[in-house]
Amino acid sequence: MTVTLPLSVAMAAAPVSVDMIVHGRYVVTMDKTRPVIDNGAVAVRDGVIVAVDTAEKITAAYSAETYVAGDDRILMPGLVNGHTHTAMVLFRGMADDLALMPWLQNYIFPMEGEFVDPDFIETGMQLACMEMIKGGTTSFVDMYFYPDRGADVIEKCGLRAVMAAPSIDFPSPGFTGWDDSFAAAVKFVKERKSKSGRVIPAFAPHAPYTVSAEHLAEVAKVAKELDVPISFHLAEDRAELTQIKERYGSSPVLHVANQGMLDSKLIAAHVVHPTDEEIKLLADHKVGVIHNPTSNLKTAAGVAPIPQMVEAGVVLGLGTDGAASNNDLNMWEEIRLAALLHKGVQYDATLMPAEVVLDMATRGGAEAAQLGDLVGDLVVGKRADMIQVDITGAHMTPLYNVISHLVYAVNSNDVVTTIVDGHVLMQDRVLKTLDGEKVRAKANAIAAKITEALKKKAAAE
């Protein structure tokens, strides 16, 4: 049991023993009451934050087994990637410059059917975890096949995730259709929910155009009974709007609302094409909406009305989507693009200020991903998921405003330390939980087989 003393009491007594103290020249807490602390520190015991204050006060009140120095570094919450398909890093660059539906139907679905198996998932997940740890992402929402194998990799690599088991109405890797895929998803959720760990199970019916209305209603009902999240593609593309209108006489958002989906712990990815009425509906139901600017631009899905969602009070996060449609898992790119894109599209430089966008990648993103009780800001009682960002680079000099630099100047290579649950996963850019060379070798071996399959496909066309 973790006992936290008021800092004034702790300072008056002998130093209290903790597991770790992490310093930062600037500590960006994402706590609205004290967003930035100059020369700050965080004390951690049993994976939980027990104190956040100036370094002087923390070191006077606490002694630690491990000290992580923070001179010339920003200490901040780890980034939250609210929507991705991690193992799809093995399809990175496989098919580019295509509209969403042809990309899915002509390349992704066929290649998944041929290559995705448990070993593919393990290697792809390891490669993705490497990329995320090195880029400062500490939590993510995953939607992909063989979630058991993926969850095991996450536990070993040290990250935190909402792992959503996919279900779809037609054959997919390992399944013949809806009945067996949804049965497997229910089994996964129940079994993983009974375990303590950094993986939270969830359901993932793919999208309203690949899952029938009755099956969406079934997922909503079971997810509510089991009290777990649903990760879901929603209103992503104009072709989706046309299909749902033709099938059901409705828009995607109103259609899934009719199936009870908005009454669940819904994590809705993309939401590029909602109406003003639907934006209010999403806000009222506290749906977590995940903005994926890079992926939506690359597939020409459009530009989501995020400023309007901010004004309406929608719970918003950021995501990369899978590396097959991005082509990376770099959350810093999503942060910067989210801050710039809407200014240009709507001709208003005051839209999406840096503080709002950084919140979408941390505190707000955690809330949208159903992780808000655990992570997202550096406050007492939250899990110790945090990163250090180096500020000695030329592109980080001079530094007038820390939040501005985190949104407009930082890149993934500036992340030097990644900590999850009080465990160091990377220090001074050195990975602690994964062997990068072995993972890359396995990934390249799989890629060689995919390359041959693509050559055969091209020859047959």
GROMACS .gro file of C-alpha atoms in nm:
model
  461
    1MET     CA    1   0.000   0.000   0.000
    2THR     CA    2   0.135   0.344  -0.096
    3VAL     CA    3   0.114   0.608   0.177
    4THR     CA    4   0.160   0.968   0.067
    5LEU     CA    5   0.250   1.232   0.324
    6PRO     CA    6   0.173   1.600   0.272
    7LEU     CA    7   0.495   1.753   0.145
    8SER     CA    8   0.516   1.997   0.437
    9VAL     CA    9   0.496   1.705   0.683
   10ALA     CA   10   0.748   1.497   0.489
   11MET     CA   11   0.998   1.783   0.480
   12ALA     CA   12   0.976   1.836   0.854
   13ALA     CA   13   1.064   1.472   0.925
   14ALA     CA   14   1.348   1.252   0.805
   15PRO     CA   15   1.346   1.200   0.428
   16VAL     CA   16   1.085   0.945   0.319
   17SER     CA   17   1.215   0.655   0.114
   18VAL     CA   18   1.082   0.624  -0.241
   19ASP     CA   19   1.183   0.415  -0.541
   20MET     CA   20   1.268   0.695  -0.780
   21ILE     CA   21   1.308   1.070  -0.811
   22VAL     CA   22   1.305   1.215  -1.163
   23HIS     CA   23   1.421   1.573  -1.224
   24GLY     CA   24   1.345   1.822  -1.495
   25ARG     CA   25   1.475   2.171  -1.572
   26TYR     CA   26   1.109   2.223  -1.652
   27VAL     CA   27   0.836   1.991  -1.527
   28VAL     CA   28   0.528   2.014  -1.748
   29THR     CA   29   0.261   1.858  -1.527
   30MET     CA   30  -0.046   1.917  -1.752
   31ASP     CA   31  -0.221   1.993  -1.420
   32LYS     CA   32  -0.417   2.314  -1.474
   33THR     CA   33  -0.346   2.435  -1.121
   34ARG     CA   34   0.031   2.431  -1.176
   35PRO     CA   35   0.114   2.349  -1.538
   36VAL     CA   36   0.491   2.417  -1.538
   37ILE     CA   37   0.742   2.394  -1.251
   38ASP     CA   38   1.090   2.539  -1.298
   39ASN     CA   39   1.361   2.305  -1.169
   40GLY     CA   40   1.108   2.047  -1.059
   41ALA     CA   41   1.101   1.681  -0.970
   42VAL     CA   42   0.864   1.388  -0.928
   43ALA     CA   43   0.889   1.125  -0.654
   44VAL     CA   44   0.766   0.772  -0.731
   45ARG     CA   45   0.688   0.471  -0.513
   46ASP     CA   46   0.542   0.139  -0.631
   47GLY     CA   47   0.484   0.287  -0.976
   48VAL     CA   48   0.270   0.571  -0.838
   49ILE     CA   49   0.349   0.943  -0.824
   50VAL     CA   50   0.369   1.043  -0.457
   51ALA     CA   51   0.491   1.402  -0.490
   52VAL     CA   52   0.542   1.673  -0.756
   53ASP     CA   53   0.718   1.997  -0.665
   54THR     CA   54   1.042   2.188  -0.701
   55ALA     CA   55   1.353   1.973  -0.698
   56GLU     CA   56   1.467   2.146  -0.381
   57LYS     CA   57   1.153   2.047  -0.192
   58ILE     CA   58   1.139   1.693  -0.333
   59THR     CA   59   1.501   1.611  -0.251
   60ALA     CA   60   1.461   1.756   0.098
   61ALA     CA   61   1.154   1.545   0.168
   62TYR     CA   62   1.242   1.219  -0.008
   63SER     CA   63   1.537   0.988  -0.062
   64ALA     CA   64   1.539   0.745  -0.352
   65GLU     CA   65   1.711   0.432  -0.473
   66THR     CA   66   1.718   0.574  -0.826
   67TYR     CA   67   1.777   0.935  -0.930
   68VAL     CA   68   1.723   1.041  -1.290
   69ALA     CA   69   1.897   1.372  -1.354
   70GLY     CA   70   1.710   1.635  -1.552
   71ASP     CA   71   1.944   1.921  -1.628
   72ASP     CA   72   1.856   2.063  -1.972
   73ARG     CA   73   1.551   1.838  -1.992
   74ILE     CA   74   1.176   1.879  -1.989
   75LEU     CA   75   0.997   1.624  -1.771
   76MET     CA   76   0.639   1.564  -1.880
   77PRO     CA   77   0.367   1.298  -1.902
   78GLY     CA   78   0.420   1.028  -2.162
   79LEU     CA   79   0.228   1.071  -2.486
   80VAL     CA   80  -0.099   0.884  -2.545
   81ASN     CA   81  -0.159   0.746  -2.895
   82GLY     CA   82  -0.535   0.709  -2.900
   83HIS     CA   83  -0.568   0.505  -3.218
   84THR     CA   84  -0.330   0.272  -3.396
   85HIS     CA   85  -0.286  -0.076  -3.540
   86THR     CA   86   0.062  -0.138  -3.407
   87ALA     CA   87   0.164  -0.459  -3.584
   88MET     CA   88   0.084  -0.292  -3.917
   89VAL     CA   89   0.430  -0.137  -3.897
   90LEU     CA   90   0.522  -0.446  -4.102
   91PHE     CA   91   0.307  -0.303  -4.387
   92ARG     CA   92   0.480   0.038  -4.364
   93GLY     CA   93   0.516   0.179  -4.716
   94MET     CA   94   0.361  -0.130  -4.876
   95ALA     CA   95   0.091   0.065  -5.062
   96ASP     CA   96   0.083   0.445  -5.073
   97ASP     CA   97  -0.104   0.725  -5.248
   98LEU     CA   98  -0.438   0.545  -5.261
   99ALA     CA   99  -0.789   0.634  -5.146
  100LEU     CA  100  -0.905   0.462  -4.828
  101MET     CA  101  -1.139   0.198  -4.974
  102PRO     CA  102  -0.911   0.080  -5.263
  103TRP     CA  103  -0.617   0.078  -5.020
  104LEU     CA  104  -0.810  -0.144  -4.777
  105GLN     CA  105  -0.977  -0.374  -5.027
  106ASN     CA  106  -0.694  -0.421  -5.278
  107TYR     CA  107  -0.392  -0.429  -5.049
  108ILE     CA  108  -0.450  -0.434  -4.674
  109PHE     CA  109  -0.725  -0.694  -4.643
  110PRO     CA  110  -0.563  -0.940  -4.892
  111MET     CA  111  -0.215  -0.908  -4.738
  112GLU     CA  112  -0.355  -0.946  -4.388
  113GLY     CA  113  -0.526  -1.265  -4.498
  114GLU     CA  114  -0.202  -1.403  -4.635
  115PHE     CA  115   0.051  -1.294  -4.374
  116VAL     CA  116  -0.103  -1.203  -4.041
  117ASP     CA  117  -0.052  -1.479  -3.784
  118PRO     CA  118   0.070  -1.482  -3.420
  119ASP     CA  119   0.436  -1.455  -3.520
  120PHE     CA  120   0.361  -1.158  -3.746
  121ILE     CA  121   0.183  -0.991  -3.456
  122GLU     CA  122   0.467  -1.054  -3.213
  123THR     CA  123   0.735  -0.915  -3.444
  124GLY     CA  124   0.523  -0.621  -3.557
  125MET     CA  125   0.429  -0.534  -3.200
  126GLN     CA  126   0.792  -0.548  -3.086
  127LEU     CA  127   0.896  -0.318  -3.370
  128ALA     CA  128   0.611  -0.079  -3.289
  129CYS     CA  129   0.697  -0.078  -2.919
  130MET     CA  130   1.056   0.015  -3.006
  131GLU     CA  131   0.935   0.306  -3.214
  132MET     CA  132   0.691   0.428  -2.950
  133ILE     CA  133   0.932   0.398  -2.657
  134LYS     CA  134   1.198   0.592  -2.851
  135GLY     CA  135   0.939   0.856  -2.945
  136GLY     CA  136   0.796   0.910  -2.597
  137THR     CA  137   0.462   0.732  -2.635
  138THR     CA  138   0.385   0.548  -2.312
  139SER     CA  139   0.019   0.450  -2.368
  140PHE     CA  140  -0.174   0.356  -2.680
  141VAL     CA  141  -0.504   0.215  -2.802
  142ASP     CA  142  -0.449  -0.081  -3.031
  143MET     CA  143  -0.696  -0.248  -3.265
  144TYR     CA  144  -0.553  -0.554  -3.437
  145PHE     CA  145  -0.558  -0.932  -3.465
  146TYR     CA  146  -0.438  -1.192  -3.214
  147PRO     CA  147  -0.469  -0.952  -2.920
  148ASP     CA  148  -0.348  -1.215  -2.672
  149ARG     CA  149  -0.009  -1.231  -2.842
  150GLY     CA  150   0.003  -0.852  -2.868
  151ALA     CA  151  -0.087  -0.809  -2.501
  152ASP     CA  152   0.195  -1.040  -2.396
  153VAL     CA  153   0.445  -0.833  -2.597
  154ILE     CA  154   0.319  -0.512  -2.436
  155GLU     CA  155   0.360  -0.653  -2.087
  156LYS     CA  156   0.718  -0.757  -2.168
  157CYS     CA  157   0.822  -0.434  -2.339
  158GLY     CA  158   0.678  -0.227  -2.054
  159LEU     CA  159   0.425   0.000  -2.226
  160ARG     CA  160   0.060   0.058  -2.132
  161ALA     CA  161  -0.226  -0.011  -2.372
  162VAL     CA  162  -0.595  -0.050  -2.432
  163MET     CA  163  -0.588  -0.369  -2.640
  164ALA     CA  164  -0.903  -0.397  -2.850
  165ALA     CA  165  -0.993  -0.736  -2.998
  166PRO     CA  166  -1.125  -0.696  -3.355
  167SER     CA  167  -1.449  -0.839  -3.490
  168ILE     CA  168  -1.575  -0.813  -3.845
  169ASP     CA  169  -1.856  -0.964  -4.054
  170PHE     CA  170  -1.637  -1.132  -4.315
  171PRO     CA  171  -1.335  -1.366  -4.294
  172SER     CA  172  -1.027  -1.220  -4.125
  173PRO     CA  173  -0.697  -1.367  -3.999
  174GLY     CA  174  -0.785  -1.665  -3.781
  175PHE     CA  175  -1.163  -1.634  -3.828
  176THR     CA  176  -1.440  -1.723  -4.073
  177GLY     CA  177  -1.665  -1.428  -3.988
  178TRP     CA  178  -1.853  -1.253  -3.711
  179ASP     CA  179  -1.956  -1.542  -3.489
  180ASP     CA  180  -1.612  -1.684  -3.419
  181SER     CA  181  -1.432  -1.347  -3.415
  182PHE     CA  182  -1.674  -1.195  -3.165
  183ALA     CA  183  -1.673  -1.508  -2.950
  184ALA     CA  184  -1.292  -1.487  -2.938
  185ALA     CA  185  -1.313  -1.117  -2.851
  186VAL     CA  186  -1.547  -1.187  -2.559
  187LYS     CA  187  -1.314  -1.462  -2.437
  188PHE     CA  188  -1.012  -1.231  -2.463
  189VAL     CA  189  -1.185  -0.947  -2.277
  190LYS     CA  190  -1.304  -1.168  -1.992
  191GLU     CA  191  -0.970  -1.344  -1.947
  192ARG     CA  192  -0.753  -1.032  -1.974
  193LYS     CA  193  -0.989  -0.832  -1.750
  194SER     CA  194  -0.929  -1.085  -1.472
  195LYS     CA  195  -0.555  -1.015  -1.482
  196SER     CA  196  -0.383  -0.717  -1.326
  197GLY     CA  197  -0.143  -0.541  -1.557
  198ARG     CA  198  -0.085  -0.256  -1.797
  199VAL     CA  199  -0.314  -0.399  -2.067
  200ILE     CA  200  -0.681  -0.305  -2.054
  201PRO     CA  201  -0.898  -0.524  -2.281
  202ALA     CA  202  -1.156  -0.376  -2.515
  203PHE     CA  203  -1.379  -0.462  -2.811
  204ALA     CA  204  -1.306  -0.346  -3.166
  205PRO     CA  205  -1.586  -0.390  -3.417
  206HIS     CA  206  -1.406  -0.254  -3.719
  207ALA     CA  207  -1.643   0.006  -3.863
  208PRO     CA  208  -2.011   0.066  -3.944
  209TYR     CA  209  -1.955  -0.045  -4.304
  210THR     CA  210  -1.793  -0.378  -4.209
  211VAL     CA  211  -2.015  -0.472  -3.912
  212SER     CA  212  -2.393  -0.503  -3.929
  213ALA     CA  213  -2.631  -0.298  -3.718
  214GLU     CA  214  -2.736  -0.598  -3.510
  215HIS     CA  215  -2.376  -0.689  -3.440
  216LEU     CA  216  -2.290  -0.333  -3.334
  217ALA     CA  217  -2.583  -0.345  -3.093
  218GLU     CA  218  -2.454  -0.677  -2.960
  219VAL     CA  219  -2.107  -0.531  -2.897
  220ALA     CA  220  -2.252  -0.226  -2.723
  221LYS     CA  221  -2.459  -0.445  -2.494
  222VAL     CA  222  -2.175  -0.681  -2.397
  223ALA     CA  223  -1.920  -0.400  -2.355
  224LYS     CA  224  -2.155  -0.224  -2.117
  225GLU     CA  225  -2.213  -0.543  -1.919
  226LEU     CA  226  -1.839  -0.609  -1.889
  227ASP     CA  227  -1.757  -0.239  -1.833
  228VAL     CA  228  -1.484  -0.223  -2.098
  229PRO     CA  229  -1.412   0.024  -2.380
  230ILE     CA  230  -1.493  -0.007  -2.749
  231SER     CA  231  -1.242   0.115  -3.011
  232PHE     CA  232  -1.410   0.193  -3.343
  233HIS     CA  233  -1.358   0.366  -3.679
  234LEU     CA  234  -1.635   0.621  -3.726
  235ALA     CA  235  -1.730   0.873  -3.998
  236GLU     CA  236  -1.381   0.848  -4.146
  237ASP     CA  237  -1.439   0.879  -4.518
  238ARG     CA  238  -1.698   1.014  -4.764
  239ALA     CA  239  -1.737   0.667  -4.912
  240GLU     CA  240  -1.843   0.547  -4.566
  241LEU     CA  241  -2.107   0.819  -4.549
  242THR     CA  242  -2.245   0.706  -4.886
  243GLN     CA  243  -2.252   0.338  -4.790
  244ILE     CA  244  -2.426   0.395  -4.456
  245LYS     CA  245  -2.678   0.631  -4.616
  246GLU     CA  246  -2.761   0.370  -4.883
  247ARG     CA  247  -2.789   0.082  -4.635
  248TYR     CA  248  -2.957   0.247  -4.339
  249GLY     CA  249  -3.081   0.587  -4.453
  250SER     CA  250  -2.866   0.754  -4.188
  251SER     CA  251  -2.526   0.906  -4.122
  252PRO     CA  252  -2.262   0.688  -3.953
  253VAL     CA  253  -2.277   0.874  -3.618
  254LEU     CA  254  -2.656   0.863  -3.592
  255HIS     CA  255  -2.657   0.504  -3.714
  256VAL     CA  256  -2.425   0.380  -3.440
  257ALA     CA  257  -2.608   0.594  -3.185
  258ASN     CA  258  -2.923   0.400  -3.273
  259GLN     CA  259  -2.737   0.077  -3.188
  260GLY     CA  260  -2.645   0.204  -2.839
  261MET     CA  261  -2.277   0.252  -2.921
  262LEU     CA  262  -2.260   0.605  -2.779
  263ASP     CA  263  -2.381   0.478  -2.442
  264SER     CA  264  -2.066   0.266  -2.404
  265LYS     CA  265  -1.709   0.369  -2.323
  266LEU     CA  266  -1.658   0.454  -2.689
  267ILE     CA  267  -1.320   0.550  -2.836
  268ALA     CA  268  -1.415   0.679  -3.181
  269ALA     CA  269  -1.127   0.714  -3.426
  270HIS     CA  270  -1.122   0.975  -3.704
  271VAL     CA  271  -1.476   1.129  -3.695
  272VAL     CA  272  -1.387   1.340  -3.996
  273HIS     CA  273  -1.744   1.399  -4.113
  274PRO     CA  274  -1.981   1.476  -3.824
  275THR     CA  275  -2.257   1.737  -3.845
  276ASP     CA  276  -2.296   2.012  -3.584
  277GLU     CA  277  -2.581   1.811  -3.432
  278GLU     CA  278  -2.360   1.502  -3.411
  279ILE     CA  279  -2.074   1.695  -3.252
  280LYS     CA  280  -2.310   1.795  -2.971
  281LEU     CA  281  -2.423   1.434  -2.942
  282LEU     CA  282  -2.062   1.315  -2.910
  283ALA     CA  283  -1.996   1.576  -2.641
  284ASP     CA  284  -2.312   1.491  -2.446
  285HIS     CA  285  -2.223   1.121  -2.445
  286LYS     CA  286  -1.858   1.190  -2.353
  287VAL     CA  287  -1.735   0.988  -2.650
  288GLY     CA  288  -1.356   0.993  -2.679
  289VAL     CA  289  -1.282   1.122  -3.030
  290ILE     CA  290  -0.934   1.052  -3.166
  291HIS     CA  291  -0.800   1.294  -3.428
  292ASN     CA  292  -0.565   1.131  -3.682
  293PRO     CA  293  -0.451   1.422  -3.899
  294THR     CA  294  -0.167   1.256  -4.091
  295SER     CA  295  -0.362   0.943  -4.183
  296ASN     CA  296  -0.672   1.140  -4.280
  297LEU     CA  297  -0.469   1.364  -4.508
  298LYS     CA  298  -0.279   1.075  -4.666
  299THR     CA  299  -0.594   0.880  -4.753
  300ALA     CA  300  -0.774   1.202  -4.856
  301ALA     CA  301  -1.045   1.128  -4.601
  302GLY     CA  302  -1.067   1.497  -4.519
  303VAL     CA  303  -1.004   1.731  -4.228
  304ALA     CA  304  -1.202   1.672  -3.910
  305PRO     CA  305  -1.374   1.980  -3.759
  306ILE     CA  306  -1.161   1.963  -3.444
  307PRO     CA  307  -1.187   2.333  -3.346
  308GLN     CA  308  -1.565   2.299  -3.348
  309MET     CA  309  -1.534   1.987  -3.132
  310VAL     CA  310  -1.307   2.173  -2.890
  311GLU     CA  311  -1.566   2.449  -2.860
  312ALA     CA  312  -1.845   2.194  -2.806
  313GLY     CA  313  -1.654   2.021  -2.525
  314VAL     CA  314  -1.589   1.689  -2.700
  315VAL     CA  315  -1.330   1.473  -2.523
  316LEU     CA  316  -1.042   1.476  -2.771
  317GLY     CA  317  -0.722   1.278  -2.820
  318LEU     CA  318  -0.463   1.231  -3.092
  319GLY     CA  319  -0.360   0.919  -3.280
  320THR     CA  320  -0.123   0.812  -3.553
  321ASP     CA  321  -0.343   0.535  -3.698
  322GLY     CA  322  -0.141   0.240  -3.827
  323ALA     CA  323   0.198   0.284  -3.988
  324ALA     CA  324   0.054   0.145  -4.312
  325SER     CA  325  -0.141   0.467  -4.356
  326ASN     CA  326   0.080   0.724  -4.184
  327ASN     CA  327   0.372   0.589  -4.222
  328ASP     CA  328   0.504   0.607  -3.867
  329LEU     CA  329   0.398   0.610  -3.502
  330ASN     CA  330   0.548   0.952  -3.430
  331MET     CA  331   0.308   1.142  -3.205
  332TRP     CA  332   0.513   1.462  -3.226
  333GLU     CA  333   0.421   1.486  -3.593
  334GLU     CA  334   0.053   1.452  -3.504
  335ILE     CA  335   0.086   1.720  -3.234
  336ARG     CA  336   0.247   1.972  -3.468
  337LEU     CA  337   0.014   1.895  -3.758
  338ALA     CA  338  -0.296   1.921  -3.539
  339ALA     CA  339  -0.181   2.265  -3.427
  340LEU     CA  340  -0.111   2.389  -3.781
  341LEU     CA  341  -0.368   2.218  -4.003
  342HIS     CA  342  -0.683   2.382  -3.873
  343LYS     CA  343  -0.529   2.728  -3.869
  344GLY     CA  344  -0.463   2.700  -4.241
  345VAL     CA  345  -0.788   2.530  -4.340
  346GLN     CA  346  -1.008   2.772  -4.146
  347TYR     CA  347  -0.793   3.085  -4.202
  348ASP     CA  348  -0.765   3.155  -3.831
  349ALA     CA  349  -0.423   3.160  -3.663
  350THR     CA  350  -0.580   3.159  -3.316
  351LEU     CA  351  -0.732   2.812  -3.355
  352MET     CA  352  -0.580   2.509  -3.180
  353PRO     CA  353  -0.334   2.688  -2.950
  354ALA     CA  354  -0.037   2.490  -2.826
  355GLU     CA  355  -0.185   2.424  -2.482
  356VAL     CA  356  -0.498   2.267  -2.632
  357VAL     CA  357  -0.308   2.039  -2.868
  358LEU     CA  358  -0.058   1.923  -2.606
  359ASP     CA  359  -0.352   1.839  -2.382
  360MET     CA  360  -0.493   1.619  -2.660
  361ALA     CA  361  -0.169   1.420  -2.658
  362THR     CA  362  -0.151   1.382  -2.279
  363ARG     CA  363  -0.423   1.450  -2.020
  364GLY     CA  364  -0.714   1.487  -2.261
  365GLY     CA  365  -0.587   1.203  -2.476
  366ALA     CA  366  -0.577   0.974  -2.175
  367GLU     CA  367  -0.936   1.065  -2.092
  368ALA     CA  368  -1.044   1.000  -2.451
  369ALA     CA  369  -0.869   0.662  -2.440
  370GLN     CA  370  -1.045   0.566  -2.116
  371LEU     CA  371  -0.715   0.592  -1.928
  372GLY     CA  372  -0.774   0.922  -1.751
  373ASP     CA  373  -0.790   0.770  -1.404
  374LEU     CA  374  -0.442   0.626  -1.451
  375VAL     CA  375  -0.226   0.856  -1.660
  376GLY     CA  376  -0.208   1.176  -1.864
  377ASP     CA  377  -0.077   1.428  -1.614
  378LEU     CA  378   0.190   1.438  -1.345
  379VAL     CA  379  -0.022   1.456  -1.031
  380VAL     CA  380  -0.014   1.267  -0.703
  381GLY     CA  381  -0.192   0.933  -0.728
  382LYS     CA  382  -0.146   0.879  -1.103
  383ARG     CA  383   0.079   0.607  -1.243
  384ALA     CA  384   0.435   0.718  -1.307
  385ASP     CA  385   0.429   0.731  -1.689
  386MET     CA  386   0.660   1.012  -1.798
  387ILE     CA  387   0.929   1.115  -2.040
  388GLN     CA  388   1.226   1.349  -2.052
  389VAL     CA  389   1.285   1.569  -2.358
  390ASP     CA  390   1.632   1.710  -2.425
  391ILE     CA  391   1.642   2.086  -2.481
  392THR     CA  392   2.007   2.130  -2.585
  393GLY     CA  393   1.952   2.103  -2.961
  394ALA     CA  394   1.991   2.403  -3.188
  395HIS     CA  395   1.625   2.373  -3.285
  396MET     CA  396   1.530   2.405  -2.917
  397THR     CA  397   1.733   2.722  -2.859
  398PRO     CA  398   1.639   2.977  -2.734
  399LEU     CA  399   1.351   2.863  -2.515
  400TYR     CA  400   1.093   3.126  -2.425
  401ASN     CA  401   0.786   2.906  -2.384
  402VAL     CA  402   0.812   2.537  -2.293
  403ILE     CA  403   0.464   2.444  -2.417
  404SER     CA  404   0.528   2.615  -2.750
  405HIS     CA  405   0.849   2.419  -2.803
  406LEU     CA  406   0.681   2.089  -2.720
  407VAL     CA  407   0.420   2.153  -2.990
  408TYR     CA  408   0.612   2.337  -3.261
  409ALA     CA  409   0.980   2.240  -3.224
  410VAL     CA  410   1.033   1.899  -3.060
  411ASN     CA  411   1.091   1.585  -3.265
  412SER     CA  412   1.097   1.222  -3.154
  413ASN     CA  413   1.477   1.208  -3.135
  414ASP     CA  414   1.468   1.467  -2.855
  415VAL     CA  415   1.311   1.212  -2.620
  416VAL     CA  416   1.592   1.076  -2.403
  417THR     CA  417   1.410   0.894  -2.120
  418THR     CA  418   1.087   0.693  -2.118
  419ILE     CA  419   0.937   0.565  -1.792
  420VAL     CA  420   0.618   0.361  -1.745
  421ASP     CA  421   0.479   0.253  -1.409
  422GLY     CA  422   0.801   0.374  -1.251
  423HIS     CA  423   1.016   0.145  -1.469
  424VAL     CA  424   1.277   0.292  -1.703
  425LEU     CA  425   1.220   0.161  -2.057
  426MET     CA  426   1.476   0.391  -2.220
  427GLN     CA  427   1.751   0.604  -2.071
  428ASP     CA  428   1.986   0.829  -2.268
  429ARG     CA  429   1.826   0.686  -2.586
  430VAL     CA  430   1.923   0.329  -2.489
  431LEU     CA  431   1.637   0.076  -2.489
  432LYS     CA  432   1.613  -0.138  -2.177
  433THR     CA  433   1.343  -0.392  -2.264
  434LEU     CA  434   1.394  -0.476  -2.632
  435ASP     CA  435   1.685  -0.592  -2.851
  436GLY     CA  436   1.657  -0.360  -3.148
  437GLU     CA  437   1.884  -0.554  -3.384
  438LYS     CA  438   1.699  -0.882  -3.332
  439VAL     CA  439   1.361  -0.718  -3.380
  440ARG     CA  440   1.470  -0.544  -3.700
  441ALA     CA  441   1.611  -0.869  -3.839
  442LYS     CA  442   1.281  -1.052  -3.780
  443ALA     CA  443   1.086  -0.763  -3.931
  444ASN     CA  444   1.301  -0.758  -4.246
  445ALA     CA  445   1.258  -1.135  -4.291
  446ILE     CA  446   0.879  -1.094  -4.293
  447ALA     CA  447   0.906  -0.793  -4.524
  448ALA     CA  448   1.100  -1.003  -4.777
  449LYS     CA  449   0.807  -1.244  -4.805
  450ILE     CA  450   0.559  -0.958  -4.843
  451THR     CA  451   0.776  -0.809  -5.118
  452GLU     CA  452   0.757  -1.134  -5.316
  453ALA     CA  453   0.380  -1.143  -5.276
  454LEU     CA  454   0.353  -0.784  -5.403
  455LYS     CA  455   0.561  -0.874  -5.710
  456LYS     CA  456   0.328  -1.167  -5.788
  457LYS     CA  457   0.025  -0.941  -5.742
  458ALA     CA  458   0.170  -0.681  -5.979
  459ALA     CA  459   0.254  -0.945  -6.239
  460ALA     CA  460  -0.100  -1.081  -6.228
  461GLU     CA  461  -0.262  -0.739  -6.284
   0.00000   0.00000   0.00000
